Short mmCIF file of C-alpha atoms in Angstrom, two decimals:
data_model
loop_
_atom_site.label_atom_id
_atom_site.label_comp_id
_atom_site.label_asym_id
_atom_site.label_seq_id
_atom_site.Cartn_x
_atom_site.Cartn_y
_atom_site.Cartn_z
CA MET A 1 3.09 -24.63 9.34
CA THR A 2 3.22 -21.19 7.74
CA PHE A 3 5.99 -18.66 8.10
CA THR A 4 5.54 -15.09 9.27
CA PHE A 5 8.21 -12.86 7.72
CA SER A 6 9.40 -9.29 8.04
CA HIS A 7 12.10 -7.45 6.07
CA ASP A 8 15.52 -7.15 7.73
CA HIS A 9 18.08 -6.06 5.11
CA VAL A 10 19.42 -6.51 1.61
CA GLY A 11 23.05 -7.63 1.22
CA ILE A 12 25.23 -6.42 -1.61
CA THR A 13 28.67 -7.90 -2.18
CA VAL A 14 31.54 -5.60 -3.12
CA THR A 15 35.29 -6.02 -3.38
CA ARG A 16 37.43 -4.69 -0.53
CA GLU A 17 38.78 -2.07 -2.94
CA ASP A 18 35.24 -0.84 -3.73
CA LEU A 19 33.91 -0.75 -0.17
CA ASP A 20 34.66 2.87 0.76
CA ALA A 21 33.49 4.19 -2.61
CA THR A 22 30.27 2.17 -2.27
CA ILE A 23 29.64 3.54 1.23
CA ALA A 24 30.21 7.04 -0.14
CA TRP A 25 27.84 6.44 -3.06
CA TYR A 26 24.98 5.18 -0.85
CA SER A 27 25.57 8.03 1.61
CA ARG A 28 25.77 10.71 -1.03
CA THR A 29 23.14 9.41 -3.46
CA LEU A 30 20.51 7.87 -1.17
CA GLY A 31 21.24 9.49 2.17
CA LEU A 32 22.10 6.26 4.00
CA ALA A 33 24.42 6.45 7.01
CA VAL A 34 26.83 3.89 8.44
CA GLU A 35 25.08 2.15 11.31
CA GLN A 36 27.73 -0.47 12.04
CA ARG A 37 31.04 -1.66 10.58
CA PHE A 38 32.71 -4.85 11.81
CA GLU A 39 34.83 -7.84 10.85
CA ALA A 40 33.48 -11.40 11.05
CA HIS A 41 34.68 -14.62 9.42
CA GLY A 42 37.52 -12.73 7.67
CA THR A 43 35.14 -10.28 5.98
CA THR A 44 34.26 -6.62 6.52
CA PHE A 45 30.55 -5.91 6.96
CA VAL A 46 28.95 -2.45 6.84
CA PHE A 47 25.29 -1.77 7.61
CA LEU A 48 23.86 1.37 6.01
CA THR A 49 20.50 2.74 7.15
CA ALA A 50 17.92 5.43 6.44
CA GLY A 51 14.57 5.13 8.21
CA ASP A 52 13.43 1.52 7.81
CA VAL A 53 15.86 0.83 4.94
CA ARG A 54 18.86 -1.33 5.88
CA ILE A 55 21.51 -2.39 3.37
CA GLU A 56 24.45 -4.62 4.22
CA LEU A 57 27.63 -4.22 2.22
CA VAL A 58 29.78 -7.35 2.33
CA ALA A 59 33.40 -6.67 1.37
CA GLY A 60 34.39 -10.20 0.44
CA ALA A 61 34.26 -10.38 -3.34
CA SER A 62 37.52 -11.31 -5.03
CA ASP A 63 36.23 -10.75 -8.56
CA ARG A 64 33.09 -9.90 -10.46
CA GLY A 65 32.08 -13.44 -11.46
CA ALA A 66 29.09 -15.21 -9.95
CA PRO A 67 29.35 -19.00 -10.04
CA PRO A 68 26.74 -21.12 -8.23
CA THR A 69 27.41 -21.64 -4.55
CA ASP A 70 26.90 -24.26 -1.88
CA ASP A 71 28.71 -22.28 0.84
CA VAL A 72 27.55 -18.82 1.89
CA LEU A 73 31.06 -17.78 2.97
CA THR A 74 32.44 -18.32 -0.56
CA SER A 75 29.48 -16.86 -2.45
CA MET A 76 30.49 -13.21 -2.45
CA HIS A 77 30.53 -11.82 -6.00
CA THR A 78 29.67 -8.33 -7.22
CA SER A 79 27.82 -9.52 -10.32
CA ARG A 80 24.71 -10.28 -8.28
CA LEU A 81 22.86 -9.31 -5.17
CA HIS A 82 24.48 -11.45 -2.48
CA HIS A 83 21.37 -12.20 -0.45
CA PHE A 84 18.23 -10.90 1.11
CA CYS A 85 17.25 -11.60 4.68
CA LEU A 86 14.05 -12.79 6.26
CA ALA A 87 13.52 -12.58 10.00
CA VAL A 88 11.88 -15.58 11.62
CA ALA A 89 10.69 -15.97 15.22
CA ASP A 90 12.34 -19.40 15.65
CA LEU A 91 15.35 -20.21 13.46
CA ASP A 92 15.53 -23.86 14.48
CA ALA A 93 11.86 -24.44 13.66
CA ALA A 94 12.23 -22.69 10.30
CA LEU A 95 15.32 -24.75 9.42
CA SER A 96 13.57 -27.95 10.45
CA ARG A 97 10.67 -27.12 8.12
CA LEU A 98 13.03 -26.26 5.25
CA ARG A 99 14.97 -29.50 5.72
CA ALA A 100 11.68 -31.40 5.54
CA LEU A 101 11.15 -29.73 2.16
CA ASP A 102 14.65 -30.83 1.01
CA VAL A 103 16.03 -27.28 1.05
CA PRO A 104 19.78 -27.61 1.84
CA LEU A 105 21.65 -25.22 4.09
CA ILE A 106 24.61 -23.43 2.52
CA GLY A 107 25.71 -21.81 5.78
CA GLY A 108 25.02 -21.98 9.47
CA PRO A 109 23.32 -21.87 11.67
CA MET A 110 25.94 -19.59 13.19
CA GLU A 111 26.20 -17.00 15.92
CA ILE A 112 27.20 -13.44 14.97
CA PRO A 113 28.22 -11.79 18.27
CA ALA A 114 28.56 -8.31 16.71
CA THR A 115 24.84 -8.29 15.90
CA GLY A 116 23.56 -10.60 18.66
CA ARG A 117 21.89 -12.90 16.14
CA ARG A 118 21.82 -16.48 14.98
CA ILE A 119 21.66 -16.86 11.22
CA ALA A 120 21.55 -19.52 8.52
CA PHE A 121 21.55 -19.47 4.72
CA VAL A 122 19.71 -21.36 2.00
CA THR A 123 19.27 -20.80 -1.72
CA ASP A 124 16.12 -20.79 -3.78
CA ASN A 125 15.67 -22.92 -6.88
CA VAL A 126 17.75 -20.59 -9.09
CA GLY A 127 20.52 -19.92 -6.58
CA THR A 128 19.39 -16.69 -4.92
CA VAL A 129 20.95 -16.65 -1.47
CA ILE A 130 18.46 -16.20 1.38
CA GLU A 131 19.51 -15.47 4.95
CA LEU A 132 17.21 -16.43 7.79
CA THR A 133 17.69 -14.65 11.11
CA GLU A 134 16.20 -14.66 14.55
CA PRO A 135 15.51 -11.29 16.15
CA GLY A 136 18.71 -9.79 17.56
CA THR A 137 19.51 -8.47 21.00
#
C-alpha cells in the first residue's frame, strides 16, 4: 500500500500570553487572516490563512522547553514546530498500516466537531509530531 498525501496545515505552538501577538505578527507580516478560532480539549486553536497557506496556532504551551512526547495533548512547546499535517483519504486504513510498521499513536483517533474531522497523531523517528486527518466536512 502507498499513501497519497496533500498538504493541510502547519501547527505552531505558542503560549496563551503570546497568542494575540502571534496572530498580529502573521497578519501584519505575512498577510494571513484569522479563518477560525475555537476551544477544544482545553486549548485555544486559531487557523490563519492566505490563499492555499494554512497555519494553525495552538495556544497550549506552558513554557519554552521541548521534551520528547508520547501524548499529543501534552506536547505543546514553543521551542519547536508542534506538528505538520497530512491529509489521508481513509484514516483507519492509514493507522492500520502505520501500526503494522510499529509506529505508535501519540493521540487519537479523535473527533474534532469544530472542524468536522477525525484526526490522529504519530511521531517520526526523531520526535517530529505528525497529524493525520481525513477530509473535513
